mmCIF file of C-alpha atoms in Angstrom:
data_model
loop_
_atom_site.group_PDB
_atom_site.id
_atom_site.type_symbol
_atom_site.label_atom_id
_atom_site.label_comp_id
_atom_site.label_asym_id
_atom_site.label_seq_id
_atom_site.Cartn_x
_atom_site.Cartn_y
_atom_site.Cartn_z
ATOM 1 C CA MET B 822 0.000 0.000 0.000
ATOM 2 C CA PRO B 823 1.617 3.275 -1.059
ATOM 3 C CA VAL B 824 2.092 5.861 1.650
ATOM 4 C CA ASP B 825 -0.476 8.649 1.306
ATOM 5 C CA GLU B 826 1.096 11.884 0.055
ATOM 6 C CA GLU B 827 -0.969 13.806 2.616
ATOM 7 C CA THR B 828 0.828 12.041 5.420
ATOM 8 C CA GLN B 829 4.280 12.195 3.912
ATOM 9 C CA GLN B 830 5.471 14.502 6.613
ATOM 10 C CA ASP B 831 8.013 13.782 9.253
ATOM 11 C CA LEU B 832 8.838 15.115 12.685
ATOM 12 C CA SER B 833 11.894 17.049 11.567
ATOM 13 C CA TYR B 834 12.276 20.707 12.339
ATOM 14 C CA HIS B 835 12.551 23.427 9.729
ATOM 15 C CA GLN B 836 16.197 24.346 10.138
ATOM 16 C CA ASP B 837 15.734 27.920 8.965
ATOM 17 C CA ALA B 838 12.587 28.595 11.002
ATOM 18 C CA PRO B 839 12.614 31.893 12.897
ATOM 19 C CA ARG B 840 12.123 31.827 16.664
ATOM 20 C CA ALA B 841 9.627 33.927 18.612
ATOM 21 C CA ARG B 842 11.084 35.794 21.569
ATOM 22 C CA THR B 843 8.507 35.576 24.354
ATOM 23 C CA ARG B 844 10.314 36.454 27.585
ATOM 24 C CA ASP B 845 13.791 37.417 28.691
ATOM 25 C CA GLY B 846 16.049 34.653 27.453
ATOM 26 C CA VAL B 847 13.249 32.588 25.911
ATOM 27 C CA GLU B 848 12.841 31.935 22.207
ATOM 28 C CA LEU B 849 10.251 29.459 20.998
ATOM 29 C CA TYR B 850 10.352 27.316 17.887
ATOM 30 C CA TYR B 851 7.077 27.737 16.035
ATOM 31 C CA GLU B 852 5.382 26.970 12.763
ATOM 32 C CA SER B 853 2.616 29.099 11.284
ATOM 33 C CA VAL B 854 0.711 27.763 8.287
ATOM 34 C CA GLY B 855 -2.305 29.243 6.521
ATOM 35 C CA GLU B 856 -4.080 32.536 6.861
ATOM 36 C CA GLY B 857 -7.069 33.956 8.683
ATOM 37 C CA THR B 858 -8.346 33.353 12.183
ATOM 38 C CA ALA B 859 -5.578 31.870 14.289
ATOM 39 C CA LEU B 860 -5.726 28.439 15.922
ATOM 40 C CA THR B 861 -2.862 27.959 18.358
ATOM 41 C CA PHE B 862 -2.045 24.414 19.432
ATOM 42 C CA LEU B 863 -0.693 23.719 22.912
ATOM 43 C CA ASN B 864 1.486 20.625 23.275
ATOM 44 C CA ASN B 865 0.766 18.241 26.122
ATOM 45 C CA PHE B 866 4.405 17.559 27.130
ATOM 46 C CA PHE B 867 4.523 14.495 24.881
ATOM 47 C CA LEU B 868 4.243 16.199 21.496
ATOM 48 C CA SER B 869 6.435 18.522 19.488
ATOM 49 C CA ALA B 870 5.378 21.233 17.045
ATOM 50 C CA PRO B 871 6.131 19.213 13.867
ATOM 51 C CA PHE B 872 3.808 16.440 15.069
ATOM 52 C CA TRP B 873 0.781 18.607 14.388
ATOM 53 C CA ARG B 874 1.444 18.779 10.647
ATOM 54 C CA GLU B 875 -0.232 15.404 10.225
ATOM 55 C CA CYS B 876 -3.379 16.474 12.079
ATOM 56 C CA THR B 877 -3.947 20.027 10.882
ATOM 57 C CA GLY B 878 -3.781 19.985 7.074
ATOM 58 C CA GLU B 879 -7.470 20.719 6.594
ATOM 59 C CA LEU B 880 -7.513 23.355 9.319
ATOM 60 C CA SER B 881 -4.603 25.228 7.747
ATOM 61 C CA ARG B 882 -6.462 25.459 4.448
ATOM 62 C CA ARG B 883 -9.089 27.578 6.175
ATOM 63 C CA HIS B 884 -7.289 29.181 9.087
ATOM 64 C CA ARG B 885 -3.895 30.143 10.391
ATOM 65 C CA VAL B 886 -2.538 27.184 12.355
ATOM 66 C CA VAL B 887 0.199 28.001 14.855
ATOM 67 C CA THR B 888 2.142 25.249 16.592
ATOM 68 C CA TYR B 889 5.143 25.687 18.836
ATOM 69 C CA ASP B 890 7.407 23.926 21.283
ATOM 70 C CA PHE B 891 7.114 24.779 24.955
ATOM 71 C CA CYS B 892 10.109 26.387 26.598
ATOM 72 C CA ASN B 893 12.465 23.551 27.686
ATOM 73 C CA HIS B 894 11.071 21.181 25.087
ATOM 74 C CA GLY B 895 11.942 20.297 21.506
ATOM 75 C CA ALA B 896 13.670 23.067 19.592
ATOM 76 C CA SER B 897 12.814 25.938 21.967
ATOM 77 C CA THR B 898 15.075 27.570 24.531
ATOM 78 C CA ARG B 899 16.358 25.428 27.404
ATOM 79 C CA LEU B 900 16.430 27.094 30.805
ATOM 80 C CA SER B 901 17.970 25.613 33.931
ATOM 81 C CA GLN B 902 14.676 26.120 35.748
ATOM 82 C CA GLU B 903 11.566 24.350 34.446
ATOM 83 C CA PRO B 904 8.874 26.944 33.566
ATOM 84 C CA THR B 905 5.799 27.275 35.751
ATOM 85 C CA TRP B 906 2.286 27.197 34.349
ATOM 86 C CA GLU B 907 2.240 30.989 34.658
ATOM 87 C CA GLU B 908 5.392 31.241 32.570
ATOM 88 C CA HIS B 909 3.967 28.886 29.972
ATOM 89 C CA ALA B 910 0.883 31.134 29.838
ATOM 90 C CA ALA B 911 3.114 34.184 29.431
ATOM 91 C CA ASP B 912 4.872 32.373 26.582
ATOM 92 C CA VAL B 913 1.556 31.860 24.804
ATOM 93 C CA ILE B 914 0.876 35.591 24.978
ATOM 94 C CA GLY B 915 4.462 36.412 23.982
ATOM 95 C CA LEU B 916 4.105 34.125 20.987
ATOM 96 C CA LEU B 917 0.867 35.818 19.937
ATOM 97 C CA ASP B 918 2.531 39.225 20.309
ATOM 98 C CA ALA B 919 5.535 38.146 18.260
ATOM 99 C CA LEU B 920 3.277 36.843 15.497
ATOM 100 C CA GLU B 921 1.022 39.908 15.691
ATOM 101 C CA ILE B 922 -2.011 37.800 16.530
ATOM 102 C CA GLU B 923 -4.545 39.838 18.447
ATOM 103 C CA SER B 924 -6.622 36.874 19.556
ATOM 104 C CA THR B 925 -6.686 33.156 18.869
ATOM 105 C CA TYR B 926 -8.486 29.909 19.416
ATOM 106 C CA LEU B 927 -6.443 27.711 21.755
ATOM 107 C CA VAL B 928 -6.398 23.978 21.147
ATOM 108 C CA GLY B 929 -5.303 22.086 24.242
ATOM 109 C CA THR B 930 -4.878 18.352 24.599
ATOM 110 C CA SER B 931 -4.728 16.362 27.830
ATOM 111 C CA ALA B 932 -2.390 18.210 30.246
ATOM 112 C CA SER B 933 -2.330 21.345 28.099
ATOM 113 C CA THR B 934 -6.097 21.779 28.466
ATOM 114 C CA GLN B 935 -5.118 23.115 31.886
ATOM 115 C CA LEU B 936 -2.860 25.689 30.219
ATOM 116 C CA ALA B 937 -5.639 26.624 27.795
ATOM 117 C CA ARG B 938 -7.949 27.199 30.767
ATOM 118 C CA ASP B 939 -5.359 29.341 32.567
ATOM 119 C CA VAL B 940 -4.648 31.503 29.509
ATOM 120 C CA ALA B 941 -8.379 31.998 28.917
ATOM 121 C CA LEU B 942 -8.845 33.094 32.533
ATOM 122 C CA GLU B 943 -5.779 35.339 32.729
ATOM 123 C CA TYR B 944 -5.930 36.844 29.232
ATOM 124 C CA PRO B 945 -9.576 36.649 28.141
ATOM 125 C CA ASP B 946 -9.152 39.336 25.482
ATOM 126 C CA ARG B 947 -6.593 37.180 23.659
ATOM 127 C CA VAL B 948 -8.713 34.031 23.498
ATOM 128 C CA ARG B 949 -11.521 33.709 20.957
ATOM 129 C CA GLY B 950 -12.372 30.188 21.986
ATOM 130 C CA LEU B 951 -11.083 26.961 23.496
ATOM 131 C CA VAL B 952 -10.902 23.494 22.031
ATOM 132 C CA LEU B 953 -10.187 20.983 24.786
ATOM 133 C CA ALA B 954 -9.320 17.573 23.357
ATOM 134 C CA GLY B 955 -9.333 14.900 26.043
ATOM 135 C CA PRO B 956 -9.552 17.406 28.921
ATOM 136 C CA VAL B 957 -8.013 16.604 32.278
ATOM 137 C CA PHE B 958 -10.744 18.264 34.300
ATOM 138 C CA GLY B 959 -13.227 16.377 36.395
ATOM 139 C CA LEU B 960 -16.603 17.392 37.703
ATOM 140 C CA ARG B 961 -15.301 17.593 41.278
ATOM 141 C CA GLY B 962 -11.543 17.822 40.825
ATOM 142 C CA MET B 963 -8.586 16.336 38.982
ATOM 143 C CA ARG B 964 -7.485 13.471 41.230
ATOM 144 C CA ARG B 965 -7.777 10.879 38.502
ATOM 145 C CA HIS B 966 -5.538 12.836 36.147
ATOM 146 C CA ARG B 967 -2.984 13.508 38.861
ATOM 147 C CA GLN B 968 -2.865 9.834 39.822
ATOM 148 C CA LEU B 969 -2.433 8.780 36.223
ATOM 149 C CA ASN B 970 0.453 11.209 35.814
ATOM 150 C CA ARG B 971 2.109 10.002 38.996
ATOM 151 C CA ALA B 972 1.914 6.407 37.809
ATOM 152 C CA TRP B 973 3.449 7.364 34.449
ATOM 153 C CA LEU B 974 6.200 9.319 36.173
ATOM 154 C CA LEU B 975 7.032 6.360 38.400
ATOM 155 C CA THR B 976 7.283 4.047 35.409
ATOM 156 C CA LEU B 977 9.501 6.518 33.560
ATOM 157 C CA LYS B 978 11.863 6.980 36.489
ATOM 158 C CA ASN B 979 12.084 3.288 37.334
ATOM 159 C CA GLU B 980 11.989 1.637 33.933
ATOM 160 C CA GLY B 981 12.716 4.213 31.247
ATOM 161 C CA ILE B 982 10.998 5.808 28.289
ATOM 162 C CA ALA B 983 10.097 2.641 26.354
ATOM 163 C CA ALA B 984 8.402 1.228 29.454
ATOM 164 C CA LEU B 985 6.524 4.495 29.904
ATOM 165 C CA TYR B 986 5.220 4.153 26.363
ATOM 166 C CA ASN B 987 4.152 0.553 27.063
ATOM 167 C CA HIS B 988 2.322 1.802 30.147
ATOM 168 C CA MET B 989 0.602 4.721 28.464
ATOM 169 C CA TYR B 990 -0.384 3.230 25.127
ATOM 170 C CA PRO B 991 -3.320 1.061 26.235
ATOM 171 C CA GLU B 992 -4.523 3.858 28.489
ATOM 172 C CA VAL B 993 -4.557 6.758 26.042
ATOM 173 C CA ILE B 994 -5.075 4.970 22.719
ATOM 174 C CA ALA B 995 -8.598 3.772 22.004
ATOM 175 C CA GLY B 996 -9.223 0.053 21.932
ATOM 176 C CA GLU B 997 -10.358 0.336 18.328
ATOM 177 C CA MET B 998 -7.158 2.031 17.149
ATOM 178 C CA ASN B 999 -5.099 -0.434 19.170
ATOM 179 C CA GLU B 1000 -6.706 -3.411 17.437
ATOM 180 C CA GLU B 1001 -6.793 -1.773 14.013
ATOM 181 C CA GLY B 1002 -3.127 -0.736 14.068
ATOM 182 C CA GLY B 1003 -1.911 -3.929 15.701
ATOM 183 C CA THR B 1004 1.741 -4.241 16.559
ATOM 184 C CA PRO B 1005 2.989 -2.179 13.558
ATOM 185 C CA GLY B 1006 0.797 0.722 14.735
ATOM 186 C CA PHE B 1007 2.069 0.347 18.288
ATOM 187 C CA LEU B 1008 5.708 0.271 17.169
ATOM 188 C CA GLY B 1009 5.353 3.129 14.677
ATOM 189 C CA LEU B 1010 3.888 5.459 17.268
ATOM 190 C CA ARG B 1011 6.527 4.360 19.789
ATOM 191 C CA GLU B 1012 9.222 5.442 17.374
ATOM 192 C CA SER B 1013 7.603 8.887 17.085
ATOM 193 C CA PHE B 1014 7.115 9.119 20.843
ATOM 194 C CA MET B 1015 10.769 8.413 21.502
ATOM 195 C CA ALA B 1016 11.884 10.801 18.777
ATOM 196 C CA MET B 1017 9.838 13.668 20.217
ATOM 197 C CA ASN B 1018 10.842 13.355 23.847
ATOM 198 C CA THR B 1019 13.817 12.917 26.123
ATOM 199 C CA PRO B 1020 13.356 11.331 29.559
ATOM 200 C CA GLU B 1021 14.315 14.624 31.202
ATOM 201 C CA GLU B 1022 11.654 16.536 29.249
ATOM 202 C CA LEU B 1023 9.039 13.981 30.198
ATOM 203 C CA ILE B 1024 9.982 13.984 33.876
ATOM 204 C CA ASN B 1025 9.692 17.767 33.947
ATOM 205 C CA GLY B 1026 6.412 17.773 32.035
ATOM 206 C CA LEU B 1027 4.795 15.009 34.096
ATOM 207 C CA THR B 1028 5.889 16.768 37.273
ATOM 208 C CA LEU B 1029 4.399 20.096 36.217
ATOM 209 C CA ALA B 1030 1.207 18.393 35.046
ATOM 210 C CA GLN B 1031 0.543 17.469 38.681
ATOM 211 C CA GLN B 1032 0.530 21.087 39.751
ATOM 212 C CA GLY B 1033 -1.978 23.895 39.385
ATOM 213 C CA ASP B 1034 -5.470 24.668 40.552
ATOM 214 C CA THR B 1035 -7.819 21.692 40.266
ATOM 215 C CA SER B 1036 -11.010 23.510 41.195
ATOM 216 C CA PRO B 1037 -13.932 22.926 38.803
ATOM 217 C CA GLU B 1038 -15.264 26.362 39.784
ATOM 218 C CA LEU B 1039 -12.585 27.907 37.592
ATOM 219 C CA LEU B 1040 -14.319 26.530 34.518
ATOM 220 C CA SER B 1041 -17.417 28.610 35.186
ATOM 221 C CA ARG B 1042 -15.281 31.731 34.818
ATOM 222 C CA VAL B 1043 -14.107 30.945 31.281
ATOM 223 C CA VAL B 1044 -15.972 33.409 29.085
ATOM 224 C CA ALA B 1045 -14.710 32.117 25.742
ATOM 225 C CA PRO B 1046 -16.794 29.617 23.738
ATOM 226 C CA THR B 1047 -15.475 26.187 24.626
ATOM 227 C CA LEU B 1048 -15.607 22.930 22.728
ATOM 228 C CA ILE B 1049 -14.774 19.700 24.502
ATOM 229 C CA VAL B 1050 -13.770 16.973 22.069
ATOM 230 C CA LEU B 1051 -13.988 13.672 23.857
ATOM 231 C CA GLY B 1052 -13.351 10.184 22.594
ATOM 232 C CA ASP B 1053 -15.990 7.746 23.773
ATOM 233 C CA ASP B 1054 -13.094 5.545 24.938
ATOM 234 C CA ASP B 1055 -11.270 8.276 26.896
ATOM 235 C CA ILE B 1056 -9.625 7.020 30.079
ATOM 236 C CA LEU B 1057 -10.536 10.093 32.139
ATOM 237 C CA LEU B 1058 -14.125 10.922 31.198
ATOM 238 C CA SER B 1059 -17.145 8.991 30.024
ATOM 239 C CA PRO B 1060 -19.289 10.653 27.316
ATOM 240 C CA GLY B 1061 -21.934 11.507 29.901
ATOM 241 C CA ARG B 1062 -19.410 13.127 32.206
ATOM 242 C CA GLY B 1063 -17.921 14.983 29.241
ATOM 243 C CA ARG B 1064 -21.288 16.577 28.565
ATOM 244 C CA ASP B 1065 -21.661 17.414 32.255
ATOM 245 C CA LEU B 1066 -18.199 18.973 32.201
ATOM 246 C CA ALA B 1067 -19.091 21.106 29.173
ATOM 247 C CA ALA B 1068 -22.109 22.373 31.093
ATOM 248 C CA LEU B 1069 -19.756 23.864 33.712
ATOM 249 C CA PHE B 1070 -18.473 26.320 31.100
ATOM 250 C CA PRO B 1071 -20.776 29.296 30.419
ATOM 251 C CA LYS B 1072 -20.477 28.653 26.684
ATOM 252 C CA GLY B 1073 -19.473 25.016 26.703
ATOM 253 C CA HIS B 1074 -20.330 22.291 24.249
ATOM 254 C CA CYS B 1075 -19.199 18.671 24.027
ATOM 255 C CA GLU B 1076 -18.684 16.559 20.940
ATOM 256 C CA ILE B 1077 -18.157 12.830 21.342
ATOM 257 C CA MET B 1078 -15.889 11.062 18.864
ATOM 258 C CA PRO B 1079 -16.797 7.384 18.467
ATOM 259 C CA ASN B 1080 -14.015 4.814 18.790
ATOM 260 C CA ALA B 1081 -11.564 7.476 19.923
ATOM 261 C CA GLY B 1082 -9.505 7.675 23.097
ATOM 262 C CA HIS B 1083 -7.709 10.318 25.126
ATOM 263 C CA VAL B 1084 -5.971 11.783 22.066
ATOM 264 C CA PRO B 1085 -8.869 11.769 19.577
ATOM 265 C CA TYR B 1086 -6.995 13.672 16.848
ATOM 266 C CA LEU B 1087 -4.747 10.618 16.545
ATOM 267 C CA ASP B 1088 -7.630 8.188 16.180
ATOM 268 C CA ASP B 1089 -9.440 10.233 13.567
ATOM 269 C CA PRO B 1090 -7.704 13.436 12.413
ATOM 270 C CA GLU B 1091 -10.347 14.118 9.772
ATOM 271 C CA THR B 1092 -13.326 14.068 12.130
ATOM 272 C CA PHE B 1093 -11.388 16.033 14.727
ATOM 273 C CA GLN B 1094 -10.638 18.786 12.227
ATOM 274 C CA THR B 1095 -14.233 18.802 11.002
ATOM 275 C CA LEU B 1096 -15.449 19.351 14.562
ATOM 276 C CA VAL B 1097 -12.974 22.159 15.141
ATOM 277 C CA LEU B 1098 -13.902 23.854 11.862
ATOM 278 C CA LYS B 1099 -17.592 23.684 12.727
ATOM 279 C CA PHE B 1100 -16.970 25.079 16.199
ATOM 280 C CA VAL B 1101 -14.876 27.986 14.900
ATOM 281 C CA GLU B 1102 -17.413 28.762 12.208
ATOM 282 C CA GLU B 1103 -20.240 28.869 14.727
ATOM 283 C CA ALA B 1104 -18.262 30.853 17.269
ATOM 284 C CA GLU B 1105 -17.194 33.399 14.664
ATOM 285 C CA ALA B 1106 -20.816 33.808 13.555
ATOM 286 C CA HIS B 1107 -21.656 34.987 17.073
ATOM 287 C CA VAL B 1108 -18.784 37.447 17.478
ATOM 288 C CA MET F 1480 23.837 -14.657 10.071
ATOM 289 C CA SER F 1481 25.695 -14.455 6.767
ATOM 290 C CA ASP F 1482 26.528 -11.198 5.026
ATOM 291 C CA GLN F 1483 24.683 -12.435 1.960
ATOM 292 C CA GLU F 1484 21.479 -13.008 3.896
ATOM 293 C CA VAL F 1485 21.632 -9.569 5.464
ATOM 294 C CA GLU F 1486 22.358 -7.927 2.122
ATOM 295 C CA ALA F 1487 19.405 -9.760 0.515
ATOM 296 C CA ALA F 1488 17.149 -8.567 3.326
ATOM 297 C CA ARG F 1489 18.417 -4.989 2.920
ATOM 298 C CA GLN F 1490 17.622 -5.068 -0.796
ATOM 299 C CA ARG F 1491 14.166 -6.468 -0.118
ATOM 300 C CA ILE F 1492 13.472 -3.721 2.404
ATOM 301 C CA ARG F 1493 14.687 -1.112 -0.071
ATOM 302 C CA GLY F 1494 12.269 -2.582 -2.583
ATOM 303 C CA LEU F 1495 9.425 -2.294 -0.087
ATOM 304 C CA LEU F 1496 10.309 1.333 0.643
ATOM 305 C CA THR F 1497 10.397 2.059 -3.084
ATOM 306 C CA GLY F 1498 6.930 0.582 -3.421
ATOM 307 C CA LEU F 1499 5.638 2.619 -0.493
ATOM 308 C CA PHE F 1500 7.076 5.887 -1.727
ATOM 309 C CA GLY F 1501 6.163 5.316 -5.359
ATOM 310 C CA ASN F 1502 9.717 5.743 -6.690
ATOM 311 C CA ASP F 1503 13.315 5.035 -5.726
ATOM 312 C CA ARG F 1504 14.553 8.641 -5.669
ATOM 313 C CA PHE F 1505 14.051 8.834 -1.924
ATOM 314 C CA VAL F 1506 15.267 5.357 -1.082
ATOM 315 C CA SER F 1507 18.422 5.501 -3.177
ATOM 316 C CA GLY F 1508 19.647 8.442 -1.127
ATOM 317 C CA VAL F 1509 19.272 6.706 2.226
ATOM 318 C CA PRO F 1510 22.398 4.887 3.496
ATOM 319 C CA ASP F 1511 21.821 1.487 5.106
ATOM 320 C CA ASP F 1512 22.781 2.714 8.543
ATOM 321 C CA MET F 1513 20.951 6.047 8.448
ATOM 322 C CA SER F 1514 18.072 6.646 10.829
ATOM 323 C CA LEU F 1515 14.873 6.293 8.826
ATOM 324 C CA ARG F 1516 13.347 9.009 10.983
ATOM 325 C CA GLU F 1517 16.174 11.390 10.140
ATOM 326 C CA ALA F 1518 15.885 10.409 6.489
ATOM 327 C CA GLY F 1519 12.303 11.662 6.557
ATOM 328 C CA VAL F 1520 10.227 8.513 7.029
ATOM 329 C CA SER F 1521 7.123 9.518 8.998
ATOM 330 C CA SER F 1522 5.437 7.343 11.604
ATOM 331 C CA THR F 1523 2.771 6.576 9.005
ATOM 332 C CA GLY F 1524 5.470 5.530 6.570
ATOM 333 C CA LEU F 1525 7.160 3.370 9.178
ATOM 334 C CA VAL F 1526 3.902 1.616 10.034
ATOM 335 C CA SER F 1527 3.322 0.899 6.325
ATOM 336 C CA LEU F 1528 6.855 -0.493 6.050
ATOM 337 C CA LEU F 1529 6.387 -2.744 9.083
ATOM 338 C CA VAL F 1530 3.132 -4.118 7.657
ATOM 339 C CA ALA F 1531 4.794 -4.677 4.275
ATOM 340 C CA MET F 1532 7.694 -6.495 5.962
ATOM 341 C CA GLU F 1533 5.302 -8.879 7.702
ATOM 342 C CA ASP F 1534 3.859 -9.854 4.334
ATOM 343 C CA ALA F 1535 7.172 -9.973 2.504
ATOM 344 C CA PHE F 1536 9.172 -11.920 5.089
ATOM 345 C CA GLY F 1537 6.377 -13.984 6.603
ATOM 346 C CA PHE F 1538 6.618 -13.031 10.263
ATOM 347 C CA GLU F 1539 4.684 -10.889 12.735
ATOM 348 C CA TRP F 1540 6.157 -8.068 14.734
ATOM 349 C CA ASP F 1541 6.143 -8.304 18.498
ATOM 350 C CA ASP F 1542 5.264 -5.397 20.828
ATOM 351 C CA GLU F 1543 8.441 -6.120 22.786
ATOM 352 C CA VAL F 1544 10.855 -5.628 19.890
ATOM 353 C CA HIS F 1545 13.701 -3.323 20.924
ATOM 354 C CA PRO F 1546 13.352 0.285 19.669
ATOM 355 C CA GLU F 1547 16.796 0.193 18.050
ATOM 356 C CA VAL F 1548 15.619 -2.568 15.662
ATOM 357 C CA LEU F 1549 13.387 -0.068 13.868
ATOM 358 C CA ARG F 1550 16.105 2.524 13.399
ATOM 359 C CA SER F 1551 17.511 1.821 9.926
ATOM 360 C CA ILE F 1552 17.465 -0.462 6.910
ATOM 361 C CA ASP F 1553 20.491 -2.198 8.416
ATOM 362 C CA SER F 1554 18.895 -2.858 11.795
ATOM 363 C CA LEU F 1555 15.641 -4.031 10.209
ATOM 364 C CA ALA F 1556 17.511 -6.424 7.937
ATOM 365 C CA GLY F 1557 19.521 -7.777 10.864
ATOM 366 C CA HIS F 1558 16.329 -8.452 12.782
ATOM 367 C CA VAL F 1559 14.732 -10.315 9.893
ATOM 368 C CA VAL F 1560 17.755 -12.554 9.433
ATOM 369 C CA ALA F 1561 18.076 -13.154 13.190
ATOM 370 C CA LEU F 1562 14.444 -14.302 13.322
ATOM 371 C CA ARG F 1563 15.239 -16.970 10.758
ATOM 372 C CA GLY F 1564 17.810 -18.374 13.179
#
């Protein structure tokens, strides 16, 4: 079976890509493709900016898609001190300033849905809407997410990065994708996972992911339109709880993706992009 | 593991890559020991190659295979020949 031209992209960085200066001593690697309303993707500590090329082709035909590497990850600046959530939020705003983007939709996934929430609360004028794919929020708190992260961190520290992948894969990948891809799918994604991350980056990311305010009351203060994209096989939330979670946001809505897991854009990039396009179209119609 | 067996496996894998990419321009520029990732093979491409290798060589991949096995044409060929005993 020939490899589809659409997916003939790799995880390599554009060597000549400019960097965005966001804070003193911090320059972020970024990619900006397409024109129009901006959609800014927030990595979840496991992904790098180039990864998104395979999941955003359709979006970038209609909008401006911005992806970037967090400070201390991938091709962005390395500091001796791991950034706080507040500094990551400041980097988002610094990136928007550098790219002359007045306001943007933020697309968070797993741990970075927390960052999307924080940016929306701290800088509401810069956020047109939120897309939360596989959110880490619960109806009463975030204990389940924190426990999951602690277990992953323990595996990483004790057994290494390949063991962490073995641990995570059946938890975050939907059962359908697991069976459909079989061992080649498992091994192919493992190769990408190990290419995108160092153990040190993952330890820092998994440690930070256990910090921050877990209060569900915060969600009721998010004024931006919010779309929750939830796989019906997500490890953290059932479809029913996803809808209940969306109801905590003043302008929240939940879309369930069948046969998808905690990272639904991996299971079905086409449907994911269709949902995001529809959400942006509807949100823009009400501006 | 004879050199001839490994070389035959390398050539077979190159043939599979040529089939997957539609031409041999890409494959001919990739040294045997070069990282396929660094050469530009995406995860999708790697998955397609692994599936094609199962059909071509008559074996099934195992979840526990060491990550280094998937690195290059050389390492893939070595694995195939080692499986044959």
